[in-house]
Amino acid sequence: MYKLLLIRYGELGLKGKNKIKFIEKLAHNMRQMLKKIEGVKVRHTWGRLWVELADASQLDECMAIVRKIFGIYSISPVVECERTLDAMKEAAWQELQHALPEGGSFKVRTKRADKSFPMDSPEISREIGAYILTHMPENKYIPDMHNPQRYVDVEIRTEGVFVYSQVIPGAKGLPVGCSGKGMLMLSGGIDSPVAGYMAMKRGVVFEAVHFESFPFTGEQAKQKVIDLAKVLAQYKGSGIKVHMVHFTDIQKAIRMNCPEEYGITLIRRMMFRIVEKLALGRQAQVIYTGECVGQVASQTLDSMFVINNVVKIPVLRPCVGMDKEEITEIAQRIGTYEISIRPFEDCCTIFLPEYPVIHPSLRAAEEYEKALDIEALIQDCLQQSSAITVYPE
Ligand code: ATP
Ligand code: MG
C-alpha cells in the first residue's frame, strides 16, 4: 500500500549552515544505505526528506534499513492521493483500517499548507471524520478528540496531498560523518562494539584497532573482529578500516621484564600509546573504548588514571555509565552480541595474571616500564601491523 516514506530528522536545535550540512549528510547516508534496493530514491524537497519506493513490496526491506540510519527521528509510511475531498476521505479511511485493524479510537488532523484548497482544516477534518463514521462497521472505530489511539494526518501541500497515521521511531542521533573521526579499540568482547555504535550515533566515523597475539590468538579471533566490524559498518553504510596490530612481542617483553601483577596495567598503557600514534597519523581526534567503571581490575578509577596517563588525546568511553545488562541489551539489538559471545581467546585474557593489581600507582608503573625500550617495541609492533577495510553485508 505504501510507496512513500516521510522522514523526520531530529536535533531541531541545529541552525543555519550546520542544519544544511546535517541534512545533506543524512540524505547522502540514506542514498548510500538504500542503494542496494532497486529503484529506491531519496529526495530532499519541500524542507523534508522522502524515500520513494519503486514498488510497495519493498516496504519492509526499506524500513529495516531506514530504522538503522542515525539522524532520523521518526518515519511515516505515507499514501499520496488526489487533491479532492473524496480522495482524501477514502485514503484516510483505508489508512485507519490498515493502522488499526482491530478497531479503536481515532482523530483526523488536517494541515493545509496550500491555502488555495477551498476548505479550511477543521472543516476538512470534520468531513473526513463523518465519512469514516458512515463506514464504521459495528462501532469498531470511535472518534475521540482528546486522547485517540491513532491520529490520521492529512497534509495538503502544493506538491501533493499526503495521508498517514503511523509514526515509527528512528535511530535518532546525528548522521554518521558529521562529527569528526575517532579510533575505536575493538576487542572481540561485548562492550567495544557497543562503544562503536554509540560513537556513530553521535555522528562520529571511526577506524578500528584490534590487538592480536598471534599465535596465541588464532584466525578465528581475527575473524570475530572482522565480523563485528561488518555489523557496525551497516550503521555507517560504507566500509570501516580495521587495523590489526601484532602485539605478541610487547606482551612477551612485559611478561619477561615486569612484575606479573602489573601486566594488564602495562599492556594497556602500551595499547593506548599505539592507538594514539595511529590516531594522529589517521587524522582522528579521539579514542573510543568499551571500558566501563568497575567491571574488571583494569577498570577501577585508579587503573584508568594510570593507563590514561600515557596519552594526551581524549579517550571517550560511551559505556561508562551502563550496567553489563544494559550494554548486553544494546549489543543484542544492534546485532553484535551473537558474534561477541563466540568462544575465542582475546589477547588480554591469554596473558591475564592470576592477581592483577586493582589499585595500581602511577609511580610504580613508570618505574617498571624502565625495563622496556618502549619506542623500539612500538615501532616494531607498528611495522608488523596491517589494515583491511570491512564492508557492510
Ligand atoms: P570488551 O567487552 O569490549 O572486550 P571488557 O569489558 O572485556 O570489554 P577489557 O577487556 O578490560 O574489558 O577491555 C576494555 C576495553 O579495551 C575494550 O572495551 C576495548 O575497547 C579495549 N580492548 C581490550 N582488548 C582489546 C584488543 N585486543 N584490541 C583492541 N582493543 C581492546
Ligand atoms: Mg574484553
Short mmCIF file of C-alpha atoms and ligand atoms in Angstrom, two decimals:
data_model
loop_
_atom_site.label_atom_id
_atom_site.label_comp_id
_atom_site.label_asym_id
_atom_site.label_seq_id
_atom_site.Cartn_x
_atom_site.Cartn_y
_atom_site.Cartn_z
CA MET A 1 0.00 0.00 0.00
CA TYR A 2 2.83 2.46 0.79
CA LYS A 3 5.29 3.71 -1.80
CA LEU A 4 6.49 6.75 0.09
CA LEU A 5 8.23 7.31 3.45
CA LEU A 6 8.23 10.65 5.16
CA ILE A 7 11.45 11.11 7.14
CA ARG A 8 11.65 13.50 10.08
CA TYR A 9 15.05 14.49 11.33
CA GLY A 10 15.85 15.40 14.89
CA GLU A 11 18.26 17.83 16.53
CA LEU A 12 15.93 20.76 15.99
CA GLY A 13 18.42 22.99 17.79
CA LEU A 14 20.63 22.97 14.68
CA LYS A 15 20.56 26.17 12.71
CA GLY A 16 21.84 27.80 9.52
CA LYS A 17 24.89 26.21 7.92
CA ASN A 18 25.01 23.36 10.42
CA LYS A 19 21.48 22.39 9.59
CA ILE A 20 22.18 22.31 5.84
CA LYS A 21 25.27 20.18 6.42
CA PHE A 22 23.32 17.86 8.67
CA ILE A 23 20.54 17.33 6.12
CA GLU A 24 22.91 16.89 3.20
CA LYS A 25 24.90 14.31 5.15
CA LEU A 26 21.76 12.50 6.17
CA ALA A 27 20.46 12.39 2.58
CA HIS A 28 23.85 11.14 1.40
CA ASN A 29 23.93 8.38 4.02
CA MET A 30 20.37 7.37 3.19
CA ARG A 31 21.21 7.07 -0.52
CA GLN A 32 24.31 5.08 0.33
CA MET A 33 22.46 2.64 2.57
CA LEU A 34 19.40 2.24 0.34
CA LYS A 35 21.22 1.90 -2.97
CA LYS A 36 21.10 -1.90 -2.80
CA ILE A 37 17.31 -1.80 -3.14
CA GLU A 38 16.43 -1.48 -6.81
CA GLY A 39 14.88 1.79 -7.90
CA VAL A 40 14.54 3.37 -4.45
CA LYS A 41 15.07 7.14 -4.45
CA VAL A 42 15.82 9.59 -1.67
CA ARG A 43 14.50 13.08 -2.26
CA HIS A 44 15.18 16.21 -0.32
CA THR A 45 12.45 18.63 -1.22
CA TRP A 46 10.00 20.93 0.44
CA GLY A 47 12.18 21.06 3.55
CA ARG A 48 11.74 17.36 4.11
CA LEU A 49 13.31 14.05 3.27
CA TRP A 50 11.39 11.37 1.45
CA VAL A 51 12.12 7.81 0.41
CA GLU A 52 10.31 6.82 -2.78
CA LEU A 53 9.95 3.10 -3.29
CA ALA A 54 9.83 1.60 -6.77
CA ASP A 55 7.24 -0.88 -5.51
CA ALA A 56 5.12 -1.31 -2.39
CA SER A 57 6.66 -4.77 -1.83
CA GLN A 58 9.95 -3.06 -0.87
CA LEU A 59 8.47 -1.51 2.27
CA ASP A 60 9.77 -3.98 4.87
CA GLU A 61 13.26 -4.10 3.42
CA CYS A 62 13.41 -0.30 3.22
CA MET A 63 12.09 0.15 6.74
CA ALA A 64 14.68 -2.26 8.15
CA ILE A 65 17.45 -0.13 6.67
CA VAL A 66 15.94 3.28 7.35
CA ARG A 67 15.44 2.41 11.02
CA LYS A 68 19.21 1.95 11.36
CA ILE A 69 20.14 5.35 9.95
CA PHE A 70 21.37 7.82 12.54
CA GLY A 71 19.94 11.33 12.31
CA ILE A 72 16.39 10.14 11.61
CA TYR A 73 13.94 10.97 14.34
CA SER A 74 10.85 9.21 13.03
CA ILE A 75 9.42 7.66 9.88
CA SER A 76 5.88 7.64 8.48
CA PRO A 77 4.76 5.46 5.59
CA VAL A 78 2.62 7.82 3.56
CA VAL A 79 -0.11 7.48 0.94
CA GLU A 80 -0.35 10.17 -1.68
CA CYS A 81 -3.83 10.91 -3.01
CA GLU A 82 -5.57 13.22 -5.44
CA ARG A 83 -6.38 16.78 -4.48
CA THR A 84 -10.09 16.18 -3.92
CA LEU A 85 -12.05 15.80 -0.73
CA ASP A 86 -13.41 12.44 -1.93
CA ALA A 87 -9.91 11.08 -2.48
CA MET A 88 -8.81 12.28 0.98
CA LYS A 89 -11.82 10.67 2.65
CA GLU A 90 -11.16 7.33 1.03
CA ALA A 91 -7.39 7.45 1.69
CA ALA A 92 -7.94 8.34 5.36
CA TRP A 93 -10.49 5.55 5.76
CA GLN A 94 -8.13 3.00 4.19
CA GLU A 95 -5.28 4.26 6.34
CA LEU A 96 -7.26 3.92 9.55
CA GLN A 97 -8.32 0.37 8.76
CA HIS A 98 -4.76 -0.53 7.92
CA ALA A 99 -3.32 1.05 11.07
CA LEU A 100 -5.99 -0.19 13.48
CA PRO A 101 -7.35 -3.43 12.00
CA GLU A 102 -8.82 -4.40 15.37
CA GLY A 103 -10.59 -1.09 15.74
CA GLY A 104 -10.10 1.69 18.31
CA SER A 105 -10.36 5.42 18.77
CA PHE A 106 -9.15 7.96 16.23
CA LYS A 107 -8.96 11.61 15.33
CA VAL A 108 -8.45 13.18 11.91
CA ARG A 109 -5.96 16.06 11.79
CA THR A 110 -5.58 18.23 8.73
CA LYS A 111 -2.74 20.58 7.84
CA ARG A 112 -3.46 22.86 4.92
CA ALA A 113 -0.14 24.32 3.79
CA ASP A 114 -1.68 25.01 0.38
CA LYS A 115 -4.19 27.73 1.15
CA SER A 116 -5.64 27.58 -2.36
CA PHE A 117 -7.58 24.49 -1.33
CA PRO A 118 -11.12 25.85 -0.86
CA MET A 119 -11.96 24.45 2.62
CA ASP A 120 -10.19 25.16 5.90
CA SER A 121 -8.53 22.49 8.03
CA PRO A 122 -11.19 21.91 10.72
CA GLU A 123 -13.83 21.66 8.02
CA ILE A 124 -11.84 19.06 6.09
CA SER A 125 -11.15 17.03 9.26
CA ARG A 126 -14.86 17.09 10.10
CA GLU A 127 -15.87 15.93 6.63
CA ILE A 128 -13.35 13.10 6.64
CA GLY A 129 -14.36 12.09 10.18
CA ALA A 130 -18.00 11.99 9.13
CA TYR A 131 -17.14 9.83 6.10
CA ILE A 132 -15.30 7.35 8.34
CA LEU A 133 -18.27 7.22 10.73
CA THR A 134 -20.66 6.31 7.92
CA HIS A 135 -18.40 3.36 7.04
CA MET A 136 -17.81 2.25 10.59
CA PRO A 137 -18.79 -1.40 10.99
CA GLU A 138 -20.39 -2.11 14.40
CA ASN A 139 -18.84 0.86 16.17
CA LYS A 140 -15.41 -0.53 15.55
CA TYR A 141 -13.87 2.93 15.26
CA ILE A 142 -14.71 5.59 17.81
CA PRO A 143 -13.89 9.25 17.27
CA ASP A 144 -12.01 10.71 20.24
CA MET A 145 -10.98 14.34 20.09
CA HIS A 146 -8.85 14.30 23.26
CA ASN A 147 -6.95 11.06 23.64
CA PRO A 148 -7.26 9.00 20.47
CA GLN A 149 -5.32 5.78 19.91
CA ARG A 150 -4.49 6.95 16.41
CA TYR A 151 -4.24 10.26 14.62
CA VAL A 152 -4.96 10.12 10.92
CA ASP A 153 -2.99 13.01 9.43
CA VAL A 154 -3.90 14.66 6.17
CA GLU A 155 -1.45 17.19 4.75
CA ILE A 156 -2.48 19.34 1.82
CA ARG A 157 0.58 20.84 0.15
CA THR A 158 1.14 22.40 -3.23
CA GLU A 159 3.21 19.35 -4.19
CA GLY A 160 0.57 16.83 -3.25
CA VAL A 161 -1.81 15.52 -0.63
CA PHE A 162 -0.41 13.06 1.89
CA VAL A 163 -2.18 10.79 4.36
CA TYR A 164 -0.52 8.85 7.16
CA SER A 165 -1.11 7.59 10.66
CA GLN A 166 1.98 5.70 11.72
CA VAL A 167 4.94 7.42 13.36
CA ILE A 168 7.74 4.88 13.75
CA PRO A 169 10.74 5.86 15.89
CA GLY A 170 14.05 6.26 14.06
CA ALA A 171 17.58 5.58 15.35
CA LYS A 172 17.89 9.27 16.41
CA GLY A 173 21.36 10.75 16.96
CA LEU A 174 23.34 12.57 14.23
CA PRO A 175 24.18 11.45 10.68
CA VAL A 176 27.38 9.40 10.69
CA GLY A 177 30.20 11.53 9.36
CA CYS A 178 29.09 14.94 10.59
CA SER A 179 31.06 14.92 13.86
CA GLY A 180 34.67 14.07 13.02
CA LYS A 181 36.69 10.90 13.44
CA GLY A 182 37.82 8.58 16.21
CA MET A 183 39.81 5.38 16.67
CA LEU A 184 37.80 2.55 18.21
CA MET A 185 39.68 -0.01 20.27
CA LEU A 186 37.77 -3.07 19.12
CA SER A 187 38.25 -6.28 21.07
CA GLY A 188 36.17 -9.38 20.45
CA GLY A 189 34.11 -8.61 23.56
CA ILE A 190 30.59 -7.32 24.07
CA ASP A 191 31.37 -3.76 25.12
CA SER A 192 33.63 -2.26 22.48
CA PRO A 193 31.25 -2.88 19.52
CA VAL A 194 28.57 -1.11 21.57
CA ALA A 195 31.01 1.78 22.11
CA GLY A 196 31.49 1.93 18.33
CA TYR A 197 27.75 2.02 17.81
CA MET A 198 27.41 4.87 20.31
CA ALA A 199 30.22 6.77 18.55
CA MET A 200 28.34 6.53 15.25
CA LYS A 201 25.12 7.53 16.95
CA ARG A 202 26.66 10.91 17.66
CA GLY A 203 27.82 11.25 14.06
CA VAL A 204 31.43 10.09 14.54
CA VAL A 205 33.16 7.86 12.00
CA PHE A 206 35.94 5.63 13.24
CA GLU A 207 38.72 3.32 12.22
CA ALA A 208 39.01 0.26 14.43
CA VAL A 209 42.18 -1.02 16.06
CA HIS A 210 42.48 -4.61 17.18
CA PHE A 211 45.42 -6.04 19.10
CA GLU A 212 46.11 -9.63 18.29
CA SER A 213 48.58 -12.00 19.90
CA PHE A 214 49.26 -14.40 17.10
CA PRO A 215 49.90 -17.37 17.51
CA PHE A 216 48.27 -17.29 20.96
CA THR A 217 45.14 -15.90 19.39
CA GLY A 218 44.20 -17.51 16.08
CA GLU A 219 42.44 -16.82 12.80
CA GLN A 220 39.07 -17.25 14.43
CA ALA A 221 39.68 -14.42 16.91
CA LYS A 222 40.59 -12.20 13.99
CA GLN A 223 37.51 -13.29 12.04
CA LYS A 224 35.37 -12.41 15.02
CA VAL A 225 36.62 -8.83 14.93
CA ILE A 226 36.09 -8.62 11.18
CA ASP A 227 32.53 -9.90 11.59
CA LEU A 228 31.87 -7.34 14.33
CA ALA A 229 33.18 -4.56 12.08
CA LYS A 230 30.88 -5.81 9.29
CA VAL A 231 27.86 -5.43 11.55
CA LEU A 232 28.97 -1.96 12.67
CA ALA A 233 29.53 -0.97 9.03
CA GLN A 234 25.81 -1.46 8.40
CA TYR A 235 25.14 1.60 10.54
CA LYS A 236 27.67 3.61 8.61
CA GLY A 237 26.64 2.42 5.17
CA SER A 238 30.22 2.12 3.97
CA GLY A 239 33.47 0.36 4.80
CA ILE A 240 35.28 0.50 8.15
CA LYS A 241 39.05 0.28 8.25
CA VAL A 242 40.36 -2.21 10.80
CA HIS A 243 43.99 -2.03 11.90
CA MET A 244 45.30 -5.38 13.04
CA VAL A 245 48.17 -4.74 15.43
CA HIS A 246 50.55 -7.60 16.08
CA PHE A 247 51.04 -7.29 19.81
CA THR A 248 52.69 -10.55 20.90
CA ASP A 249 56.24 -9.24 21.24
CA ILE A 250 55.17 -6.41 23.52
CA GLN A 251 53.20 -8.77 25.72
CA LYS A 252 56.17 -11.10 25.94
CA ALA A 253 58.52 -8.24 26.79
CA ILE A 254 56.23 -7.09 29.59
CA ARG A 255 55.82 -10.61 30.87
CA MET A 256 59.58 -11.20 30.95
CA ASN A 257 60.67 -7.87 32.36
CA CYS A 258 57.94 -6.55 34.64
CA PRO A 259 56.09 -7.76 37.76
CA GLU A 260 53.22 -10.03 36.85
CA GLU A 261 50.53 -8.18 38.79
CA TYR A 262 51.22 -5.03 36.74
CA GLY A 263 50.93 -6.97 33.47
CA ILE A 264 47.48 -5.72 32.46
CA THR A 265 48.22 -2.14 33.51
CA LEU A 266 51.37 -2.04 31.42
CA ILE A 267 49.83 -3.84 28.46
CA ARG A 268 47.01 -1.33 28.39
CA ARG A 269 49.41 1.61 28.65
CA MET A 270 51.16 0.24 25.56
CA MET A 271 47.85 -0.21 23.74
CA PHE A 272 46.89 3.40 24.42
CA ARG A 273 50.25 4.70 23.22
CA ILE A 274 49.92 2.75 19.98
CA VAL A 275 46.33 3.81 19.33
CA GLU A 276 47.24 7.44 19.94
CA LYS A 277 50.06 7.15 17.38
CA LEU A 278 47.70 5.59 14.85
CA ALA A 279 45.06 8.22 15.60
CA LEU A 280 47.42 11.11 14.93
CA GLY A 281 48.54 9.51 11.65
CA ARG A 282 44.95 8.96 10.55
CA GLN A 283 43.61 12.41 11.47
CA ALA A 284 41.43 11.04 14.28
CA GLN A 285 40.74 13.37 17.20
CA VAL A 286 39.70 10.90 19.91
CA ILE A 287 39.95 7.28 21.05
CA TYR A 288 36.86 5.23 21.87
CA THR A 289 36.92 2.21 24.18
CA GLY A 290 34.29 -0.11 25.62
CA GLU A 291 35.51 0.49 29.17
CA CYS A 292 33.07 0.81 31.99
CA VAL A 293 33.75 1.76 35.61
CA GLY A 294 34.23 -1.16 37.94
CA GLN A 295 33.77 -4.14 35.63
CA VAL A 296 37.24 -5.62 35.92
CA ALA A 297 40.60 -4.88 37.59
CA SER A 298 41.72 -2.62 34.74
CA GLN A 299 38.57 -0.54 35.04
CA THR A 300 38.88 0.87 38.54
CA LEU A 301 39.37 4.62 38.59
CA ASP A 302 42.94 4.11 39.82
CA SER A 303 43.63 1.86 36.83
CA MET A 304 42.05 4.27 34.41
CA PHE A 305 44.14 7.09 35.85
CA VAL A 306 47.39 5.17 35.43
CA ILE A 307 46.52 3.81 31.98
CA ASN A 308 45.13 7.04 30.57
CA ASN A 309 48.20 8.93 31.77
CA VAL A 310 50.30 7.90 28.75
CA VAL A 311 48.17 9.72 26.18
CA LYS A 312 47.15 13.31 25.51
CA ILE A 313 44.33 12.51 23.10
CA PRO A 314 40.84 12.42 24.68
CA VAL A 315 39.59 8.91 25.45
CA LEU A 316 35.80 8.54 25.21
CA ARG A 317 34.03 5.68 26.95
CA PRO A 318 30.37 5.64 25.92
CA CYS A 319 29.60 2.55 28.04
CA VAL A 320 30.93 4.11 31.22
CA GLY A 321 27.60 4.63 32.94
CA MET A 322 25.91 1.42 31.87
CA ASP A 323 25.49 -1.90 33.64
CA LYS A 324 26.60 -5.01 31.82
CA GLU A 325 22.96 -5.93 31.29
CA GLU A 326 22.25 -2.63 29.58
CA ILE A 327 25.29 -2.98 27.34
CA THR A 328 24.26 -6.55 26.51
CA GLU A 329 20.77 -5.38 25.61
CA ILE A 330 22.15 -2.88 23.12
CA ALA A 331 24.56 -5.48 21.72
CA GLN A 332 21.62 -7.81 21.11
CA ARG A 333 19.55 -5.12 19.48
CA ILE A 334 22.30 -3.95 17.12
CA GLY A 335 23.34 -7.47 16.14
CA THR A 336 26.84 -7.76 17.62
CA TYR A 337 26.05 -9.91 20.66
CA GLU A 338 25.95 -13.31 18.93
CA ILE A 339 29.37 -12.63 17.42
CA SER A 340 30.86 -11.32 20.67
CA ILE A 341 29.97 -14.45 22.61
CA ARG A 342 31.75 -16.78 20.21
CA PRO A 343 34.30 -18.53 22.40
CA PHE A 344 37.68 -17.34 21.17
CA GLU A 345 40.53 -16.06 23.25
CA ASP A 346 41.29 -12.37 23.45
CA CYS A 347 44.86 -11.17 23.70
CA CYS A 348 44.24 -9.78 27.20
CA THR A 349 42.80 -12.99 28.59
CA ILE A 350 45.80 -15.00 27.47
CA PHE A 351 48.30 -13.01 29.48
CA LEU A 352 45.96 -12.38 32.37
CA PRO A 353 47.87 -12.52 35.66
CA GLU A 354 46.35 -14.51 38.49
CA TYR A 355 46.19 -11.49 40.80
CA PRO A 356 46.15 -8.28 38.74
CA VAL A 357 46.74 -5.09 40.70
CA ILE A 358 43.41 -3.37 41.30
CA HIS A 359 44.76 -0.05 42.53
CA PRO A 360 47.99 0.49 40.58
CA SER A 361 50.16 3.50 41.27
CA LEU A 362 51.49 5.72 38.51
CA ARG A 363 54.91 5.87 40.04
CA ALA A 364 55.23 2.07 40.18
CA ALA A 365 54.01 1.68 36.60
CA GLU A 366 56.53 4.22 35.35
CA GLU A 367 59.28 2.57 37.35
CA TYR A 368 58.54 -0.93 35.99
CA GLU A 369 58.39 0.38 32.43
CA LYS A 370 62.02 1.48 32.68
CA ALA A 371 62.88 -2.16 31.94
CA LEU A 372 61.33 -1.75 28.46
CA ASP A 373 62.52 0.02 25.34
CA ILE A 374 59.11 1.48 24.72
CA GLU A 375 59.80 3.35 21.48
CA ALA A 376 61.52 0.39 19.83
CA LEU A 377 58.76 -2.01 20.88
CA ILE A 378 56.09 0.28 19.47
CA GLN A 379 57.95 0.80 16.19
CA ASP A 380 58.41 -2.96 15.73
CA CYS A 381 54.82 -3.62 16.53
CA LEU A 382 53.50 -1.00 14.10
CA GLN A 383 55.73 -2.34 11.36
CA GLN A 384 54.11 -5.74 11.72
CA SER A 385 50.60 -4.33 11.62
CA SER A 386 48.23 -4.33 8.70
CA ALA A 387 44.89 -2.78 7.84
CA ILE A 388 41.88 -4.07 5.98
CA THR A 389 38.62 -2.40 5.06
CA VAL A 390 35.50 -4.28 6.02
CA TYR A 391 32.22 -3.60 4.18
CA PRO A 392 28.63 -3.97 5.37
CA GLU A 393 26.84 -7.07 4.13
P1 ATP B 1 35.04 -5.67 25.79
O1 ATP B 1 33.77 -6.37 26.07
O2 ATP B 1 34.87 -4.53 24.84
O3 ATP B 1 36.14 -6.60 25.41
P2 ATP B 1 35.78 -5.79 28.52
O4 ATP B 1 34.71 -5.49 29.48
O5 ATP B 1 36.13 -7.18 28.22
O6 ATP B 1 35.46 -5.01 27.17
P3 ATP B 1 38.60 -5.20 28.78
O7 ATP B 1 38.94 -6.48 28.19
O8 ATP B 1 39.27 -4.72 30.01
O9 ATP B 1 37.05 -5.02 29.08
O10 ATP B 1 38.83 -4.10 27.68
C1 ATP B 1 38.45 -2.78 27.87
C2 ATP B 1 38.49 -2.07 26.52
O11 ATP B 1 39.82 -2.08 25.99
C3 ATP B 1 37.67 -2.77 25.47
O12 ATP B 1 36.32 -2.38 25.52
C4 ATP B 1 38.33 -2.32 24.20
O13 ATP B 1 37.92 -1.03 23.85
C5 ATP B 1 39.81 -2.29 24.60
N1 ATP B 1 40.45 -3.58 24.28
C6 ATP B 1 40.63 -4.65 25.09
N2 ATP B 1 41.25 -5.66 24.41
C7 ATP B 1 41.47 -5.20 23.16
C8 ATP B 1 42.07 -5.76 21.97
N3 ATP B 1 42.56 -6.99 21.94
N4 ATP B 1 42.11 -5.00 20.88
C9 ATP B 1 41.60 -3.76 20.88
N5 ATP B 1 41.04 -3.18 21.94
C10 ATP B 1 40.96 -3.89 23.07
MG MG B 2 37.42 -7.79 26.64
#
